[in-house]
Coordinates of C-alpha atoms and ligand atoms in Angstrom, one line a residue:
X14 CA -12.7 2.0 -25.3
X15 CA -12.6 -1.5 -27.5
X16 CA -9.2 -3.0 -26.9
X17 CA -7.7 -2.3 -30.2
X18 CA -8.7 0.7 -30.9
X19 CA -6.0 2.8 -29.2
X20 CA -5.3 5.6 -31.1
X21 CA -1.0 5.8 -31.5
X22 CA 0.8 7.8 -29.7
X23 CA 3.3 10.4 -31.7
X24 CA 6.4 8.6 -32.3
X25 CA 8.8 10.5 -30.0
X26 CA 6.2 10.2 -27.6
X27 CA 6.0 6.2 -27.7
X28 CA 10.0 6.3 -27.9
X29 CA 10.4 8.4 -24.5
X30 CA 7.4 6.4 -22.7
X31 CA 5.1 9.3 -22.6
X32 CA 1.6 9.0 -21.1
X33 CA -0.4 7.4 -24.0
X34 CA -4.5 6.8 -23.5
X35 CA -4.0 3.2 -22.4
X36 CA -1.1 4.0 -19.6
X37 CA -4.0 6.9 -18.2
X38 CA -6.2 3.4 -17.7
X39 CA -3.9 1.7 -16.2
X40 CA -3.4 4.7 -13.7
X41 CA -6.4 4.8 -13.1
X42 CA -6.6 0.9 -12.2
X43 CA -3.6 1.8 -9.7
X44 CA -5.1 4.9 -8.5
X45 CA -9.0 3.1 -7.6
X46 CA -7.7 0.0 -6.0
X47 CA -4.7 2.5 -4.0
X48 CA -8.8 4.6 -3.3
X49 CA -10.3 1.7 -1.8
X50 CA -7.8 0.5 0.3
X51 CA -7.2 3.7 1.9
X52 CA -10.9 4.5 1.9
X53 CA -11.1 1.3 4.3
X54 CA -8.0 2.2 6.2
X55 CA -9.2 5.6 7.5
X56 CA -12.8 4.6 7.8
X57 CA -13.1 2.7 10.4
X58 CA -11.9 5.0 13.1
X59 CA -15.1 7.3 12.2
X60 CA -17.7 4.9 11.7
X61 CA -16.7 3.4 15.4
X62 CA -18.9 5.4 17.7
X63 CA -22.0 4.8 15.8
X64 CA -21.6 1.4 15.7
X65 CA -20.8 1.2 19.4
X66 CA -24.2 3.0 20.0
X67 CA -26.4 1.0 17.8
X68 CA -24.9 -2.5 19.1
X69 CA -23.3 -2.4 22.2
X70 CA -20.8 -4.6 21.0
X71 CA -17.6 -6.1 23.5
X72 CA -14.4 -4.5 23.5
X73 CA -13.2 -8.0 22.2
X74 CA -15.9 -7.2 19.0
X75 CA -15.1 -3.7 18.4
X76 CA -11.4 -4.9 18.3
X77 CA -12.7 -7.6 15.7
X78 CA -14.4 -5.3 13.2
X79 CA -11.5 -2.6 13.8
X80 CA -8.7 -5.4 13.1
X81 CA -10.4 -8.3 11.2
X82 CA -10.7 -6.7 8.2
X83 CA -6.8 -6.7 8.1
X84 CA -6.7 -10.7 8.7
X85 CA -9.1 -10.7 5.8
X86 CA -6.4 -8.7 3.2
X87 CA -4.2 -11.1 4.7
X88 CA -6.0 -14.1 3.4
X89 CA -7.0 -12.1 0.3
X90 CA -3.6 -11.5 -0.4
X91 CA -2.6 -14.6 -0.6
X92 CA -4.9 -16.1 -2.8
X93 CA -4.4 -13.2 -4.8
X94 CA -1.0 -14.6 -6.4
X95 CA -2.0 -17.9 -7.1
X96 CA -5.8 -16.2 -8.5
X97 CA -3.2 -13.4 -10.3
X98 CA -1.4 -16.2 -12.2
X99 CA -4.0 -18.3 -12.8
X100 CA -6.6 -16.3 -13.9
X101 CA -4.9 -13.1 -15.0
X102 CA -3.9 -9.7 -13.6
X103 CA -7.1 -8.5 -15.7
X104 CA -9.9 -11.0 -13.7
X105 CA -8.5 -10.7 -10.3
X106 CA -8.5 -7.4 -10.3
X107 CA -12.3 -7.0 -11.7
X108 CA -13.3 -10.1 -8.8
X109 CA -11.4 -7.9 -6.3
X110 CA -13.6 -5.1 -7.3
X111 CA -16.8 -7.2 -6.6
X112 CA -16.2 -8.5 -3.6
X113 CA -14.7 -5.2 -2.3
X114 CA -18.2 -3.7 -3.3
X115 CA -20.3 -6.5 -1.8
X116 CA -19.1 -6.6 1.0
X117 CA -19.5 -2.8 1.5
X118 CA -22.9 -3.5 0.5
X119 CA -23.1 -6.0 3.8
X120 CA -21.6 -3.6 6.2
X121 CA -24.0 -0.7 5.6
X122 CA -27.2 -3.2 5.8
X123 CA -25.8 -5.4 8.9
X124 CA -28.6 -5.6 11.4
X125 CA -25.8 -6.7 14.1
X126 CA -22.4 -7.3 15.1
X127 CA -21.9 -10.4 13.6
X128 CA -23.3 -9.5 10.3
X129 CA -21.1 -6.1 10.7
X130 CA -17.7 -8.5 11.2
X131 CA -18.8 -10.9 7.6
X132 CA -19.0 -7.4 5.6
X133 CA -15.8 -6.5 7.0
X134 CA -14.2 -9.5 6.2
X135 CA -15.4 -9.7 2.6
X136 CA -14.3 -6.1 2.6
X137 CA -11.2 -7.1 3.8
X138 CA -10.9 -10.1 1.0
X139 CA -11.6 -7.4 -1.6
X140 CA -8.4 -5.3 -0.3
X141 CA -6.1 -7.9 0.4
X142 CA -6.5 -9.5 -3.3
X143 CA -6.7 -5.8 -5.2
X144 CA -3.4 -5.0 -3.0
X145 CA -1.6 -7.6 -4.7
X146 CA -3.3 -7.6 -8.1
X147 CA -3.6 -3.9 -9.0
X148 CA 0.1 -2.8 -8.6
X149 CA 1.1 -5.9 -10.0
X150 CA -0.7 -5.3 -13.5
X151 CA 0.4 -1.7 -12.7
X152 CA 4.3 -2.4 -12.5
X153 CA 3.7 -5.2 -15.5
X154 CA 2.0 -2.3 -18.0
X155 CA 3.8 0.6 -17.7
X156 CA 7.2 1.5 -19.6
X157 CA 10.5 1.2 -17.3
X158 CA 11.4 4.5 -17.0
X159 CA 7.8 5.5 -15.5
X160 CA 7.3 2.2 -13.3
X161 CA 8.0 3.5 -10.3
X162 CA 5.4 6.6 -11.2
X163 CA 3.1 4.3 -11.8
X164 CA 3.0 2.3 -8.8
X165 CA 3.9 5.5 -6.4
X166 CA -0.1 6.3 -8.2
X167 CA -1.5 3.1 -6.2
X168 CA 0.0 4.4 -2.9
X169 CA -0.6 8.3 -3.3
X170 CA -4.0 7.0 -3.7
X171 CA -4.0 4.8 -0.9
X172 CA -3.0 8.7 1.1
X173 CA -6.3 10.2 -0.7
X174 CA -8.8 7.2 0.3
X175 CA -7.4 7.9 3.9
X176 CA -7.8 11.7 3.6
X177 CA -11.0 11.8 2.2
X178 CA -12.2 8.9 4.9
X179 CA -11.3 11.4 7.4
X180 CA -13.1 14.2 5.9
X181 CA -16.0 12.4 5.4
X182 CA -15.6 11.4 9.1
X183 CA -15.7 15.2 9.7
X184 CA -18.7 15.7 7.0
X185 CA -20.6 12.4 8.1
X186 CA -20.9 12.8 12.0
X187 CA -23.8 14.3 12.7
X188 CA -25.6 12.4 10.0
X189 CA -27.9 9.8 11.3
X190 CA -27.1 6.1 10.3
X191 CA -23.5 8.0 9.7
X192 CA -21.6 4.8 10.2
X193 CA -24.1 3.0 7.5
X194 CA -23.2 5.5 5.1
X195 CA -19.4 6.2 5.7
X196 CA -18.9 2.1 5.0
X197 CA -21.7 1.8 2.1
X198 CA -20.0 4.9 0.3
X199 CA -16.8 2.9 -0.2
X200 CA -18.7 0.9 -2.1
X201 CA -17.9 3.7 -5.2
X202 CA -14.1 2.6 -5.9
X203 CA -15.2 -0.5 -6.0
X204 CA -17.9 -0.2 -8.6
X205 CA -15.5 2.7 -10.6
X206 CA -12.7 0.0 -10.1
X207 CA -14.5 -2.8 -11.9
X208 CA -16.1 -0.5 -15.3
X209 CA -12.2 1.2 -15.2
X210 CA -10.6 -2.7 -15.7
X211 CA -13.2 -3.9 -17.9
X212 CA -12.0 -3.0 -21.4
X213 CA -8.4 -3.2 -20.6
X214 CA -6.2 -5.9 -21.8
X215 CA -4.2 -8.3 -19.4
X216 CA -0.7 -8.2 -19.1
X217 CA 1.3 -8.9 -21.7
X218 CA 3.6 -10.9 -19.5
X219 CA 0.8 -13.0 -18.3
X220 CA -0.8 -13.6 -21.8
X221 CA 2.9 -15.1 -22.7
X222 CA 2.8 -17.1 -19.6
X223 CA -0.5 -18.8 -21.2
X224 CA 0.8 -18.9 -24.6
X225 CA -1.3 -16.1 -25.6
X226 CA 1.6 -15.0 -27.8
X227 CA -1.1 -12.7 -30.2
X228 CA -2.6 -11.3 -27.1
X229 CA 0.8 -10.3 -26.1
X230 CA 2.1 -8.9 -29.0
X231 CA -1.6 -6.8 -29.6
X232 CA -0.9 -5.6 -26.2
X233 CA 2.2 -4.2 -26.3
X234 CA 1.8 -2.4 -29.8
X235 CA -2.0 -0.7 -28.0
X236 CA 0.6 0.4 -25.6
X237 CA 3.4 1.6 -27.3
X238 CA 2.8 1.5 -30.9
X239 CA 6.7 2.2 -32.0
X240 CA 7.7 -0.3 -29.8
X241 CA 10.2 -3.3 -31.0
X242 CA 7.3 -6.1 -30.5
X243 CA 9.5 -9.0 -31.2
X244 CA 12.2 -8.1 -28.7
X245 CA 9.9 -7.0 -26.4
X246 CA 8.0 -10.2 -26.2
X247 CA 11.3 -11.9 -26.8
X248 CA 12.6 -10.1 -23.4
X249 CA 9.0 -11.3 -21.7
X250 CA 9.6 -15.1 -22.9
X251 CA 13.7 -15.5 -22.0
X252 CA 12.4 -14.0 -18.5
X253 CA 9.6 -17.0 -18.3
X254 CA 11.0 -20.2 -18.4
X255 CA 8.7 -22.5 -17.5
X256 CA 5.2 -21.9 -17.8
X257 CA 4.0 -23.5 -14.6
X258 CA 5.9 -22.8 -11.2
X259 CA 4.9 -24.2 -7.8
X260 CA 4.7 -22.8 -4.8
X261 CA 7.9 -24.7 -3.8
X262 CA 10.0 -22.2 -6.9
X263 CA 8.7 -19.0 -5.1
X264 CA 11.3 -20.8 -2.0
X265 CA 13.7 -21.6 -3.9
X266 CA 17.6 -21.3 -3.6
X267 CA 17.9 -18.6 -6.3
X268 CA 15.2 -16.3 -5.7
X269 CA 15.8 -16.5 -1.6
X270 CA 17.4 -12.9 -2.0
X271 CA 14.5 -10.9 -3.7
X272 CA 12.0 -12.7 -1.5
X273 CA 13.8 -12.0 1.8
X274 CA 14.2 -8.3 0.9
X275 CA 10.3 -7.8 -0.5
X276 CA 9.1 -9.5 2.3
X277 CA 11.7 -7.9 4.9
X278 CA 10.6 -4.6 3.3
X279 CA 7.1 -5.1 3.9
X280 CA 7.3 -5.9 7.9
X281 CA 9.6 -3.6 8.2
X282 CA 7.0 -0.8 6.9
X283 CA 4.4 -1.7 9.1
X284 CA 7.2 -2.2 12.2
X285 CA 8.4 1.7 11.9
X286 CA 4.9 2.2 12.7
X287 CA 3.0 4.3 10.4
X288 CA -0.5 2.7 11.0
X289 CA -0.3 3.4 14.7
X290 CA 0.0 6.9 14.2
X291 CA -3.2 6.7 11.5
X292 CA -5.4 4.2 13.1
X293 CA -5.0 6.0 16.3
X294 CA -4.2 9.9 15.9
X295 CA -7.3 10.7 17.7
X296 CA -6.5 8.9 20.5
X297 CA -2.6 9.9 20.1
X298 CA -4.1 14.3 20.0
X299 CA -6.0 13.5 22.7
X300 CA -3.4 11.9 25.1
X301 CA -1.1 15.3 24.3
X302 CA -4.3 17.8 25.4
X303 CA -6.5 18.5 22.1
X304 CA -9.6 18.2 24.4
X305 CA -12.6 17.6 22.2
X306 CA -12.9 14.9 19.6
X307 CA -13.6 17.9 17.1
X308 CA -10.3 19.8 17.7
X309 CA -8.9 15.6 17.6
X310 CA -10.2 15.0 14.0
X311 CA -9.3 18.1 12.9
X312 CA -5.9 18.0 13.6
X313 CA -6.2 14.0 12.2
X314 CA -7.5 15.6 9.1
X315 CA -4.6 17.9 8.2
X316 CA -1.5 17.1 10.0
X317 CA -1.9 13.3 8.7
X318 CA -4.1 12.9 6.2
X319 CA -3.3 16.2 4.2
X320 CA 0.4 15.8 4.8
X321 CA 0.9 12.0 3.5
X322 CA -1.1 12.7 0.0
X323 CA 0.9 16.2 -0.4
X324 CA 4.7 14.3 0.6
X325 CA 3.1 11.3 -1.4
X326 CA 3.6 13.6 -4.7
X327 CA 7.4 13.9 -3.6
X328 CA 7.9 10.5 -4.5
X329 CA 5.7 9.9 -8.0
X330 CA 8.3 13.2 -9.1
X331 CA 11.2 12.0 -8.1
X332 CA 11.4 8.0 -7.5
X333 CA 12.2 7.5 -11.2
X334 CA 14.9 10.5 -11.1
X335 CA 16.6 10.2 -7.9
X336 CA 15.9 6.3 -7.1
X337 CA 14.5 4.1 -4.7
X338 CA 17.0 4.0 -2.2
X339 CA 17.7 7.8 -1.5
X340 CA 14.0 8.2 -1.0
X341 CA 14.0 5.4 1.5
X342 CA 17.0 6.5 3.5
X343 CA 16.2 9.9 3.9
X344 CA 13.2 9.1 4.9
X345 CA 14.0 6.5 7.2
X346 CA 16.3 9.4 9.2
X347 CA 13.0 11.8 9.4
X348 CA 10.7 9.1 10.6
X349 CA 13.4 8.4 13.2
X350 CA 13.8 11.4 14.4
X351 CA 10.7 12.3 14.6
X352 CA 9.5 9.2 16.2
X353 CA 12.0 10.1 19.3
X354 CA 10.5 13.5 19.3
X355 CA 7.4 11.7 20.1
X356 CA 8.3 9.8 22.2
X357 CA 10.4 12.9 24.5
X358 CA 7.0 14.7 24.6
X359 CA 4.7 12.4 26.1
X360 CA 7.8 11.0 28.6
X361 CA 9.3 14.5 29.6
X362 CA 6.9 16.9 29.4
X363 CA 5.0 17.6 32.1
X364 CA 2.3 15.6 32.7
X365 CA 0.5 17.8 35.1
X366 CA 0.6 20.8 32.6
X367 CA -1.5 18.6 30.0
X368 CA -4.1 18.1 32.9
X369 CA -4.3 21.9 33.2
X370 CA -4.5 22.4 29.7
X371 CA -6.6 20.4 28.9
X372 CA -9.3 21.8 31.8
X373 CA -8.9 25.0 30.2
X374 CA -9.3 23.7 26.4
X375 CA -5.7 24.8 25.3
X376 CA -3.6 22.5 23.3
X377 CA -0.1 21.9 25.4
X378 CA 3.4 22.4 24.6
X379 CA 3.4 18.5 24.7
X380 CA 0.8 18.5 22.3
X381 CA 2.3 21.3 19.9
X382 CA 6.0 19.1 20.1
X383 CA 3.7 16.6 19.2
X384 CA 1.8 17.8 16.5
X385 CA 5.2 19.1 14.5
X386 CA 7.0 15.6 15.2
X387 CA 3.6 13.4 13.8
X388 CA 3.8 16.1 10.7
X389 CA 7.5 15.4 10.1
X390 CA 7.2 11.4 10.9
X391 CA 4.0 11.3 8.0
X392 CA 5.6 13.3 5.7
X393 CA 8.8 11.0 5.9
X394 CA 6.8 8.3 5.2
X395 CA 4.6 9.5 2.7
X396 CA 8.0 10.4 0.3
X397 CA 9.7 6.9 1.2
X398 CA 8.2 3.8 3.1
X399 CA 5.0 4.2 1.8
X400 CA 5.1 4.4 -1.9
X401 CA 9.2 3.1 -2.6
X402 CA 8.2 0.1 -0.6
X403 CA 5.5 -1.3 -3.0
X404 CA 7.6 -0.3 -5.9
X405 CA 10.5 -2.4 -4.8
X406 CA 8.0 -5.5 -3.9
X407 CA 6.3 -5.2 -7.3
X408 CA 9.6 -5.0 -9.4
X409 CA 12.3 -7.3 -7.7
X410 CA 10.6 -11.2 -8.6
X411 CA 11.0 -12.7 -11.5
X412 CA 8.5 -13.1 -14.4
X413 CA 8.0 -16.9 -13.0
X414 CA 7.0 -16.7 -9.6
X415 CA 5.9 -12.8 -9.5
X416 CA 2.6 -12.8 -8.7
X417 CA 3.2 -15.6 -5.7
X418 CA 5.8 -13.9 -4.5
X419 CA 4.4 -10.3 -4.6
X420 CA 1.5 -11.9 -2.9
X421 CA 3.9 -13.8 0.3
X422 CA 5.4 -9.7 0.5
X423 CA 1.8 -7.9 0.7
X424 CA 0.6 -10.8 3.0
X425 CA 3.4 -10.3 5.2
X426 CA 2.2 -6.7 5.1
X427 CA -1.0 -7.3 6.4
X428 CA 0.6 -9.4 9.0
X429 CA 2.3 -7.0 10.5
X430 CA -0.2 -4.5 10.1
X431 CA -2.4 -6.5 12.1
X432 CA 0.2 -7.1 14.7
X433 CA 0.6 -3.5 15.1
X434 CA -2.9 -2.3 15.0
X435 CA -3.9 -5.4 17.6
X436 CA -0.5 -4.5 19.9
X437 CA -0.1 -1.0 19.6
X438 CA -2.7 0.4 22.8
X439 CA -2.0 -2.8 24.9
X440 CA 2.1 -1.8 24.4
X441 CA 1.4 1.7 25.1
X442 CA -0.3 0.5 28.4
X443 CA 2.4 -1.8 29.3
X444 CA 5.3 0.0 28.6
X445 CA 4.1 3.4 28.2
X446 CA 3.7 6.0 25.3
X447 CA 7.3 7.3 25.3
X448 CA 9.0 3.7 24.9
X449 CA 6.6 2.6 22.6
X450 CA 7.5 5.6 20.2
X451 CA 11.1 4.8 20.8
X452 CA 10.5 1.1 19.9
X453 CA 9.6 2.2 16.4
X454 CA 12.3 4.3 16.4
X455 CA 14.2 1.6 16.9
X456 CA 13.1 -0.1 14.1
X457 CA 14.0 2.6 11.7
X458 CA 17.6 1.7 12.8
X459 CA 16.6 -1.6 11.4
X460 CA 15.3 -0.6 8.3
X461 CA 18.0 1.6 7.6
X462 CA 20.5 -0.6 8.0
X463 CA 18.3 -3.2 6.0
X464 CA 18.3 -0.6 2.9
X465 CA 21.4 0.6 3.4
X466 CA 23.3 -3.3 3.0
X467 CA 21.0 -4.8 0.8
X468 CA 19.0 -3.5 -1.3
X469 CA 20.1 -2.6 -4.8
X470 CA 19.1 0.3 -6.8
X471 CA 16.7 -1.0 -9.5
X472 CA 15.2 2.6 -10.8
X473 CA 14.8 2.5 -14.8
X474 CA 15.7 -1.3 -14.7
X475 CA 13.7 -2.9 -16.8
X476 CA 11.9 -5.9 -15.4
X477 CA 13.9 -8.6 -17.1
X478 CA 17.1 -7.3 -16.1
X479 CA 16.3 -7.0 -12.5
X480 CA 15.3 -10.6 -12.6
X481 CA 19.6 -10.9 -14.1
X482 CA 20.6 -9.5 -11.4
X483 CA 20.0 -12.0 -9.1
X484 CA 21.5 -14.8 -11.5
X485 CA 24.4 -12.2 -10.7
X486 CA 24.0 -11.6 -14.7
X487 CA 24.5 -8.1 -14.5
X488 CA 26.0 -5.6 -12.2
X489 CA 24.4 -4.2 -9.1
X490 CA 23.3 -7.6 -7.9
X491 CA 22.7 -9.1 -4.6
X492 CA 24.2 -7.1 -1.2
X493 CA 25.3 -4.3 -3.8
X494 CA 26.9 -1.0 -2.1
X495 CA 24.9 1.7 -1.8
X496 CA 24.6 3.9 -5.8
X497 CA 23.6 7.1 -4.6
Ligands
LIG29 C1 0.8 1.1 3.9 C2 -0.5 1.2 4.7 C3 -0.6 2.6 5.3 C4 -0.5 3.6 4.2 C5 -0.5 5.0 4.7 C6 0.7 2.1 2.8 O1 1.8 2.0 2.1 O2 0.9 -0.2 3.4 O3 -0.5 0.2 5.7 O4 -1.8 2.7 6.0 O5 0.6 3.4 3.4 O6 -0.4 6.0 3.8

């Protein structure tokens, strides 16, 4: 596929945004760089006991390698907005590819710990800079009325990389060098990611941003070949302003809104605490009675990883139709609830029947309470949280400082994903299962009330006239009341 060779698209097709060839790429951009970050998310868990048993490593190092890798999408993701802007979407995406691959290279060939922990930051690197990149390009290309689709893609495939990381868990077990293999095999996304990237064009924002006006204007006819070029790339340049932004604009006055709710948005999806419950489901099944580590990953398999891709679908259908924030308030109400439910079973249920059931290799009541409430709590997630929340992040900045300040969002992100993956068995220690649970809870409160007072609907927006919005240009700006 040669850049301009993009056959057109029927006429009422280009006029209604349907799926032409080059949106399918760009899916599939979203949908491998969504792969390898979930791939790495639900890896690790698996891949553990191996690597205990080859190297004997310290708590404090099996920790590192669990955790680091987030510290590493952390850094990643911040470079990524300044590497997004300066190189392109196009490049950052293909050098998040690389590294993402290399460094999944270094893990399976890492004759120790320490060799182990430089693979999984590189790894790490990789993520963090394709987490910003991808759905960025992703929310750039696609046509309004399907942006949402499109970057709801990058996150249902974020739920299959986790999925099929915990079926290859299953699969890889009793292979020997298991671990070796489970972390070399992600090096596939990586490789697919790269060749899918290479003969797409960048963003026609960002060529405009360079001056690339011919670029541009090639770009948006591959895409939509009935489209109004002129006004479209008219649109791109009233949104640009200045060529060059600082850091220092990414803080400024005007944009303080959109960056406080991306950013807010991001903690706060990592604070309800999604990635305790799927860094730690095994441990979380085997607290509540599911006795052996098969019966454990099994249940892993299907109540979490099966449920968030399936619920995932919920929100590609219907974020466009019914908006981002019904799908986030609902949700936010079944993640709730369901996080108290977990947190009643392991307080009030009886402790001393999970000791007997357990000895006799029945799952408790605790456990089946359990099981239902860690269904309901993933499924919530999967159709709000997870996908509406890097929709929002990748639509709300304007043109000038988008890439940095999708990049402060996702770091923030990884920040708190870090926190929570770090904090999460020490808290449980401390204050117990129950309260923990109920501390996320808690934190749904939060978020609701976040969503519910300030964020504005933005579904079928275009781009340019969210970025009106918060010159309080066009209706439904900042602290707007709730629209559906
Ligand atoms: C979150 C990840 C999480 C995943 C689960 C994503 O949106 O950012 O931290 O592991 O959803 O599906």
């Amino acid at each position: 596929m040669s850049k301009g060779t993009g056959a057109p698209a029927a006429p009422e097709a280009a006029a209604t945004g349907r799926v032409t060839k080059w949106l399918v790429g760009i899916a599939a951009v979203a949908m491998l760089a969504g792969l390898l970050f979930g791939y790495d998310q639900g890896i690790i868990a698996g891949a553990l006991s191996g690597i205990e048993k080859d190297f004997r490593p310290s708590t404090l190092v099996i920790e590192i390698i669990t955790s680091w890798v987030t510290l590493g999408a952390l850094a990643g993701a911040l470079v990524a907005g300044t590497l997004s802007d300066e190189l392109g979407r196009r490049r950052t995406i293909i050098l998040a590819a690389v590294l993402f691959a290399g460094g999944a290279v270094i893990e399976a060939a890492a004759p120790g710990s320490w060799v182990l922990l430089v693979g999984r930051l590189v790894v790490g690197f990789g993520v963090g800079v394709a987490s910003v990149a991808a759905p960025l390009y992703a929310s750039e290309m696609a046509p309004p009325r399907l942006r949402g689709a499109f970057v709801s893609m990058y996150q249902l495939a974020i739920t299959l990389g986790i999925f099929v990381a915990y079926l290859g868990t299953q699969e890889l077990a009793a292979a020997d060098f298991s671990w070796r293999l489970m972390l070399g095999l992600s090096i596939v996304p990586g490789i697919l990611l790269a060749v899918a990237m290479f003969p797409l064009p960048d963003s026609p924002v960002w060529y405009m941003k360079e001056g690339r006006r011919k670029e541009a204007a090639k770009t948006v006819h591959d895409m939509r070949p009935h489209a109004d070029v002129e006004a479209d790339l008219r649109a791109i340049t009233d949104g640009l302003g200045t060529k060059q932004v600082s850091w220092g604009e990414v803080f400024t006055r005007t944009w303080r809104k959109p960056l406080m709710l991306g950013v807010g948005l991001a903690i706060l999806q990592q604070l309800t605490g999604i990635n305790a419950v799927i860094y730690y489901a095994d441990r979380i099944f085997a607290a509540a009675g599911f006795q052996s580590a098969a019966a454990q990953l099994t249940a892993t398999t299907w109540s979490i990883g099966a449920v968030n891709v399936l619920l995932t679908f919920v929100a590609v259908a219907f974020v466009d139709r019914l908006g981002r924030r019904p799908l986030l308030l609902w949700g936010l109400v079944g993640m709730g609830v369901s996080l108290v439910a977990m947190g009643a079973s392991f307080q009030w249920l009886d402790d001393g029947a999970v000791a007997n059931a357990t000895a006799a290799g029945q799952p408790t009541t605790t456990a089946i309470v359990l099981l239902v409430a860690m269904m309901v709590f993933i499924g919530s997630f999967a159709f709000s949280l997870g996908p509406v929340v890097w929709t929002v992040i990748n639509e709300i900045y304007p043109s000038t400082v988008r890439g940095r300040g999708v990049a402060v969002a996702t770091a923030a992100n990884w920040g708190a994903a870090w926190i929570v993956a770090q904090f999460f068995l020490s808290l449980t220690t401390w204050i117990g299962e129950g309260p923990t649970f109920y501390l996320f809870a808690a934190m749904c409160v939060v978020s609701f009330a976040f969503v519910w007072f300030l964020l504005p609907e933005t579904k079928g927006k275009t781009l340019d006239q969210i970025q009106q919005m918060w010159l309080g240009r066009v209706e439904g700006g900042a602290g707007a009341a709730p629209t559906n």
